[in-house]
Amino acid sequence: MNIKMENKKISKKVDKSKVKKKQGKILCGACQTVMATSPEESVDLTVTSPPYDNIREYKGYCFEKEDFDEIVKQLYRVTKKGGVVVWIVGDATMKGSETGTSFRQALGFMTGGFKLHDTMIYEKNTSSFPARRTGKRYTQIFEYMFVFCKGKIKTGNLICDKPNKWAGHTNWGKNTQRGKDGKLKETKDIKPVPDFSPRNNIWRYNVGKGFNSKDKESHNHPAIFPEKLAEDHILSWSNEGDTVLDPFMGSGTTCKMAKKNARKYIGIDISEEYCKLATSIVDKY
């Protein structure tokens, strides 16, 4: 297992030698069908947000239970040992109840062989439907980011951007630690508090036009997530030269950020219109 933790914010420098002019592909079709033609254990990381609970009209396409089961099966097959799938999903409220789709899908991944490595939260700075004083439900402002792994996780580059109040300090008084006999002994082998520590698993992003993407045409898709969110997962769970997949590519945010960070990318979408949109955006980088 390769888990790295550094006393600094994660580097954004890209090794240009690992960046190729054409380092990925965009494929049009139902993702479960397209993935079935892909080689086994060929993907290091998947970052995606599927359409859920028919919250938005998606060019006439819908996402059924049988589709989900086959998608999990194919994701498990194409994911390398130690690879990661980040599944970003929420729940609609129907007939007075949240659907619970997110939880059922998380359990579906575990039934399909994946381990649930972490249940992370994507917190938004605002909501399209804020709570009213006279209402009976608080403002819904987050989605789940389920991080699944195939076996023992291979790569983790924890982003260390949480400032430490006591950076540089060791302790107050004498530096001591307990020896094997249980007694306190003075020592010089105590490292100072680092400037930054790993962030927690609740990630907050500004959303909406001007925040989600630097490419204005991305908003021609009805449900894009912030490019910074995609980048943070790509940096966390993959290394340069790895292959990153998004089976529900939409406007191509994951592919774009994979390319910008010297990863290979594979994007799949059932909509030909969105495939053309994603291609036009990714080709700019």
Short mmCIF file of C-alpha atoms in Angstrom, two decimals:
data_model
loop_
_atom_site.label_atom_id
_atom_site.label_comp_id
_atom_site.label_asym_id
_atom_site.label_seq_id
_atom_site.Cartn_x
_atom_site.Cartn_y
_atom_site.Cartn_z
CA MET A 1 0.00 0.00 0.00
CA ASN A 2 1.33 3.40 -0.99
CA ILE A 3 -0.07 6.02 1.39
CA LYS A 4 1.77 9.35 1.34
CA MET A 5 1.36 12.22 3.80
CA GLU A 6 3.47 15.33 3.42
CA ASN A 7 3.83 18.41 5.60
CA LYS A 8 2.66 20.74 2.84
CA LYS A 9 -0.14 21.31 0.38
CA ILE A 10 -0.11 18.73 -2.38
CA SER A 11 2.05 19.68 -5.34
CA LYS A 12 0.27 20.72 -8.54
CA LYS A 13 3.43 20.48 -10.65
CA VAL A 14 2.94 18.18 -13.63
CA ASP A 15 5.72 16.07 -15.11
CA LYS A 16 5.52 17.18 -18.74
CA SER A 17 7.31 14.02 -19.88
CA LYS A 18 4.23 12.03 -18.83
CA VAL A 19 1.77 14.24 -20.69
CA LYS A 20 0.93 13.17 -24.20
CA LYS A 21 -0.97 15.24 -26.75
CA LYS A 22 -3.56 12.48 -27.03
CA GLN A 23 -3.64 10.67 -23.73
CA GLY A 24 -7.19 9.44 -23.53
CA LYS A 25 -10.42 8.56 -25.29
CA ILE A 26 -14.09 9.47 -25.20
CA LEU A 27 -16.56 6.73 -26.07
CA CYS A 28 -20.28 7.03 -26.80
CA GLY A 29 -22.66 4.33 -25.57
CA ALA A 30 -24.20 2.76 -22.47
CA CYS A 31 -21.31 2.51 -20.02
CA GLN A 32 -22.00 -1.09 -19.01
CA THR A 33 -21.88 -2.14 -22.67
CA VAL A 34 -18.74 -0.11 -23.44
CA MET A 35 -16.93 -1.32 -20.30
CA ALA A 36 -17.71 -4.94 -21.25
CA THR A 37 -15.38 -4.48 -24.24
CA SER A 38 -12.55 -3.06 -22.10
CA PRO A 39 -9.61 -5.16 -20.80
CA GLU A 40 -9.77 -6.55 -17.29
CA GLU A 41 -7.96 -4.61 -14.56
CA SER A 42 -7.11 -1.70 -16.85
CA VAL A 43 -8.35 1.25 -14.74
CA ASP A 44 -6.64 2.71 -11.66
CA LEU A 45 -9.34 5.16 -10.60
CA THR A 46 -12.97 5.93 -11.42
CA VAL A 47 -14.47 9.30 -10.46
CA THR A 48 -18.11 9.67 -11.44
CA SER A 49 -21.55 10.94 -10.48
CA PRO A 50 -24.38 8.90 -12.01
CA PRO A 51 -27.88 10.20 -12.68
CA TYR A 52 -29.99 9.19 -9.70
CA ASP A 53 -33.69 9.16 -8.83
CA ASN A 54 -34.53 10.81 -12.19
CA ILE A 55 -33.96 14.22 -10.59
CA ARG A 56 -33.04 15.72 -13.96
CA GLU A 57 -34.06 14.98 -17.52
CA TYR A 58 -31.04 13.41 -19.21
CA LYS A 59 -31.71 13.41 -22.94
CA GLY A 60 -34.42 10.80 -22.48
CA TYR A 61 -32.15 8.24 -20.78
CA CYS A 62 -32.83 6.72 -17.38
CA PHE A 63 -30.87 4.59 -14.93
CA GLU A 64 -32.58 1.42 -13.68
CA LYS A 65 -31.73 -1.19 -11.02
CA GLU A 66 -30.62 -3.79 -13.57
CA ASP A 67 -28.34 -1.20 -15.18
CA PHE A 68 -26.76 -0.47 -11.80
CA ASP A 69 -26.01 -4.14 -11.08
CA GLU A 70 -24.28 -4.60 -14.43
CA ILE A 71 -22.34 -1.34 -14.02
CA VAL A 72 -20.97 -2.48 -10.66
CA LYS A 73 -20.02 -5.82 -12.18
CA GLN A 74 -18.14 -4.17 -15.05
CA LEU A 75 -16.49 -1.58 -12.79
CA TYR A 76 -15.16 -4.36 -10.59
CA ARG A 77 -13.85 -6.23 -13.62
CA VAL A 78 -12.00 -3.28 -15.19
CA THR A 79 -10.63 -1.88 -11.92
CA LYS A 80 -7.08 -2.89 -11.07
CA LYS A 81 -6.33 -4.62 -7.77
CA GLY A 82 -5.99 -1.86 -5.20
CA GLY A 83 -7.84 0.56 -7.48
CA VAL A 84 -10.52 3.00 -6.36
CA VAL A 85 -14.04 3.98 -7.45
CA VAL A 86 -15.38 7.33 -6.22
CA TRP A 87 -19.19 7.25 -6.55
CA ILE A 88 -20.83 10.64 -5.95
CA VAL A 89 -24.55 10.35 -5.32
CA GLY A 90 -27.43 11.81 -3.34
CA ASP A 91 -31.11 11.16 -2.69
CA ALA A 92 -34.26 12.79 -3.96
CA THR A 93 -37.20 13.42 -1.64
CA MET A 94 -40.35 11.74 -2.93
CA LYS A 95 -43.72 11.53 -1.23
CA GLY A 96 -42.29 12.93 1.99
CA SER A 97 -39.33 10.56 2.23
CA GLU A 98 -35.74 10.53 1.02
CA THR A 99 -35.34 7.62 -1.40
CA GLY A 100 -32.29 5.99 0.23
CA THR A 101 -30.86 5.32 -3.24
CA SER A 102 -27.38 6.31 -2.05
CA PHE A 103 -27.35 3.68 0.70
CA ARG A 104 -28.73 0.94 -1.52
CA GLN A 105 -26.06 1.67 -4.11
CA ALA A 106 -23.29 1.65 -1.49
CA LEU A 107 -24.46 -1.78 -0.32
CA GLY A 108 -24.69 -2.86 -3.97
CA PHE A 109 -21.01 -2.06 -4.48
CA MET A 110 -20.09 -4.06 -1.38
CA THR A 111 -22.21 -6.98 -2.59
CA GLY A 112 -20.35 -6.68 -5.91
CA GLY A 113 -17.00 -7.26 -4.21
CA PHE A 114 -15.77 -3.75 -3.41
CA LYS A 115 -14.68 -2.57 0.04
CA LEU A 116 -16.15 0.67 1.35
CA HIS A 117 -12.92 2.56 2.05
CA ASP A 118 -14.50 5.84 3.13
CA THR A 119 -17.85 7.61 3.22
CA MET A 120 -17.01 11.19 2.34
CA ILE A 121 -19.23 14.25 2.07
CA TYR A 122 -19.39 16.76 -0.78
CA GLU A 123 -20.73 19.91 0.89
CA LYS A 124 -22.05 22.73 -1.28
CA ASN A 125 -21.92 26.37 -0.28
CA THR A 126 -25.51 26.96 -1.37
CA SER A 127 -28.72 25.23 -2.36
CA SER A 128 -31.33 25.81 -5.06
CA PHE A 129 -34.04 25.05 -2.50
CA PRO A 130 -33.17 26.67 0.86
CA ALA A 131 -35.33 25.85 3.85
CA ARG A 132 -38.15 28.20 4.79
CA ARG A 133 -38.81 29.34 8.33
CA THR A 134 -42.23 27.77 8.06
CA GLY A 135 -40.86 24.52 6.62
CA LYS A 136 -40.27 21.17 8.30
CA ARG A 137 -37.02 20.13 6.60
CA TYR A 138 -33.54 21.67 6.81
CA THR A 139 -31.73 22.77 3.66
CA GLN A 140 -30.22 19.79 1.82
CA ILE A 141 -26.70 20.85 0.99
CA PHE A 142 -24.55 17.75 0.50
CA GLU A 143 -24.02 14.57 -1.50
CA TYR A 144 -22.19 11.38 -0.56
CA MET A 145 -18.81 10.56 -2.06
CA PHE A 146 -18.44 6.82 -1.50
CA VAL A 147 -14.84 5.71 -1.95
CA PHE A 148 -14.71 2.02 -2.85
CA CYS A 149 -11.57 -0.03 -3.37
CA LYS A 150 -10.87 -3.38 -4.97
CA GLY A 151 -8.99 -5.27 -2.28
CA LYS A 152 -6.29 -3.44 -0.33
CA ILE A 153 -6.05 0.16 -1.49
CA LYS A 154 -2.94 0.84 -3.56
CA THR A 155 -2.52 4.62 -3.66
CA GLY A 156 -3.33 7.43 -1.28
CA ASN A 157 -1.80 10.89 -1.57
CA LEU A 158 -3.55 12.66 1.29
CA ILE A 159 -4.05 16.35 0.65
CA CYS A 160 -2.45 18.24 3.53
CA ASP A 161 -3.99 21.70 3.42
CA LYS A 162 -5.46 22.01 6.93
CA PRO A 163 -3.35 24.65 8.75
CA ASN A 164 -2.15 23.71 12.24
CA LYS A 165 -2.58 26.36 14.93
CA TRP A 166 0.47 25.11 16.81
CA ALA A 167 2.75 24.59 13.79
CA GLY A 168 6.41 24.32 14.79
CA HIS A 169 5.72 23.48 18.44
CA THR A 170 6.69 20.22 20.10
CA ASN A 171 5.29 20.61 23.61
CA TRP A 172 5.42 22.97 26.57
CA GLY A 173 8.14 22.01 29.03
CA LYS A 174 10.57 19.15 28.68
CA ASN A 175 10.43 16.80 25.69
CA THR A 176 9.63 13.40 27.15
CA GLN A 177 8.36 10.04 26.00
CA ARG A 178 7.81 6.73 27.76
CA GLY A 179 10.47 4.08 27.52
CA LYS A 180 9.86 0.33 27.41
CA ASP A 181 9.82 0.29 31.20
CA GLY A 182 6.90 2.75 31.17
CA LYS A 183 8.88 5.61 32.71
CA LEU A 184 9.08 9.08 31.23
CA LYS A 185 12.48 9.97 29.85
CA GLU A 186 13.80 13.14 28.27
CA THR A 187 14.32 12.86 24.52
CA LYS A 188 15.17 14.97 21.49
CA ASP A 189 13.29 12.62 19.15
CA ILE A 190 10.03 14.58 19.03
CA LYS A 191 9.04 16.13 15.72
CA PRO A 192 7.45 19.58 15.73
CA VAL A 193 3.80 20.03 14.74
CA PRO A 194 3.76 20.35 10.91
CA ASP A 195 2.47 23.45 9.13
CA PHE A 196 -0.34 21.48 7.51
CA SER A 197 -2.14 18.22 8.27
CA PRO A 198 -4.49 16.09 6.14
CA ARG A 199 -7.91 17.61 5.57
CA ASN A 200 -10.94 15.75 6.90
CA ASN A 201 -13.40 13.77 4.78
CA ILE A 202 -15.96 16.56 4.40
CA TRP A 203 -14.98 18.61 1.34
CA ARG A 204 -16.68 21.96 0.72
CA TYR A 205 -16.94 23.59 -2.70
CA ASN A 206 -18.53 26.68 -4.18
CA VAL A 207 -21.02 25.66 -6.85
CA GLY A 208 -22.84 27.34 -9.71
CA LYS A 209 -21.80 29.22 -12.83
CA GLY A 210 -18.35 30.72 -12.49
CA PHE A 211 -17.38 28.21 -9.81
CA ASN A 212 -17.97 24.66 -11.09
CA SER A 213 -15.86 25.01 -14.22
CA LYS A 214 -13.63 27.52 -15.99
CA ASP A 215 -15.22 26.38 -19.27
CA LYS A 216 -18.54 28.20 -19.65
CA GLU A 217 -19.85 25.63 -22.13
CA SER A 218 -19.69 22.96 -19.40
CA HIS A 219 -22.93 24.41 -18.07
CA ASN A 220 -24.73 23.13 -21.16
CA HIS A 221 -24.88 19.93 -19.11
CA PRO A 222 -27.55 20.07 -16.36
CA ALA A 223 -25.58 18.41 -13.55
CA ILE A 224 -21.86 19.13 -13.45
CA PHE A 225 -19.78 18.82 -10.30
CA PRO A 226 -16.89 21.20 -9.47
CA GLU A 227 -13.69 20.53 -11.42
CA LYS A 228 -11.77 21.06 -8.17
CA LEU A 229 -13.67 18.14 -6.63
CA ALA A 230 -12.65 15.88 -9.52
CA GLU A 231 -9.06 17.10 -9.30
CA ASP A 232 -8.83 16.53 -5.55
CA HIS A 233 -9.93 12.90 -5.92
CA ILE A 234 -7.60 12.36 -8.88
CA LEU A 235 -4.66 13.71 -6.87
CA SER A 236 -5.67 11.69 -3.80
CA TRP A 237 -6.19 8.23 -5.31
CA SER A 238 -3.96 8.07 -8.40
CA ASN A 239 -0.47 8.90 -9.65
CA GLU A 240 0.79 10.46 -12.87
CA GLY A 241 0.48 8.02 -15.76
CA ASP A 242 -2.47 6.17 -14.18
CA THR A 243 -5.74 5.62 -16.03
CA VAL A 244 -8.84 7.48 -14.80
CA LEU A 245 -12.35 6.51 -15.90
CA ASP A 246 -15.67 8.36 -15.82
CA PRO A 247 -18.51 6.10 -17.07
CA PHE A 248 -21.05 8.95 -16.75
CA MET A 249 -18.82 11.56 -18.32
CA GLY A 250 -21.32 14.36 -19.02
CA SER A 251 -19.37 17.49 -19.94
CA GLY A 252 -16.03 15.77 -19.35
CA THR A 253 -14.94 17.33 -16.04
CA THR A 254 -13.15 14.20 -14.77
CA CYS A 255 -11.43 13.64 -18.12
CA LYS A 256 -10.30 17.26 -18.31
CA MET A 257 -8.80 17.23 -14.82
CA ALA A 258 -7.17 13.84 -15.42
CA LYS A 259 -5.52 15.20 -18.56
CA LYS A 260 -4.39 18.38 -16.80
CA ASN A 261 -2.75 16.27 -14.09
CA ALA A 262 -0.86 13.89 -16.42
CA ARG A 263 -3.26 10.95 -16.11
CA LYS A 264 -4.70 8.94 -18.98
CA TYR A 265 -8.46 9.21 -19.23
CA ILE A 266 -11.45 7.26 -20.49
CA GLY A 267 -14.82 8.99 -20.69
CA ILE A 268 -18.09 7.25 -21.53
CA ASP A 269 -21.51 8.76 -22.06
CA ILE A 270 -24.70 7.48 -23.64
CA SER A 271 -25.52 10.92 -25.10
CA GLU A 272 -23.83 11.75 -28.38
CA GLU A 273 -24.43 15.43 -27.69
CA TYR A 274 -22.54 15.27 -24.39
CA CYS A 275 -19.73 13.24 -25.97
CA LYS A 276 -19.24 16.05 -28.50
CA LEU A 277 -19.40 18.66 -25.73
CA ALA A 278 -16.82 16.83 -23.60
CA THR A 279 -14.50 16.32 -26.56
CA SER A 280 -14.56 20.02 -27.40
CA ILE A 281 -13.69 20.91 -23.79
CA VAL A 282 -11.00 18.27 -23.15
CA ASP A 283 -9.27 19.01 -26.46
CA LYS A 284 -8.49 22.52 -25.26
CA TYR A 285 -6.06 21.19 -22.63
#
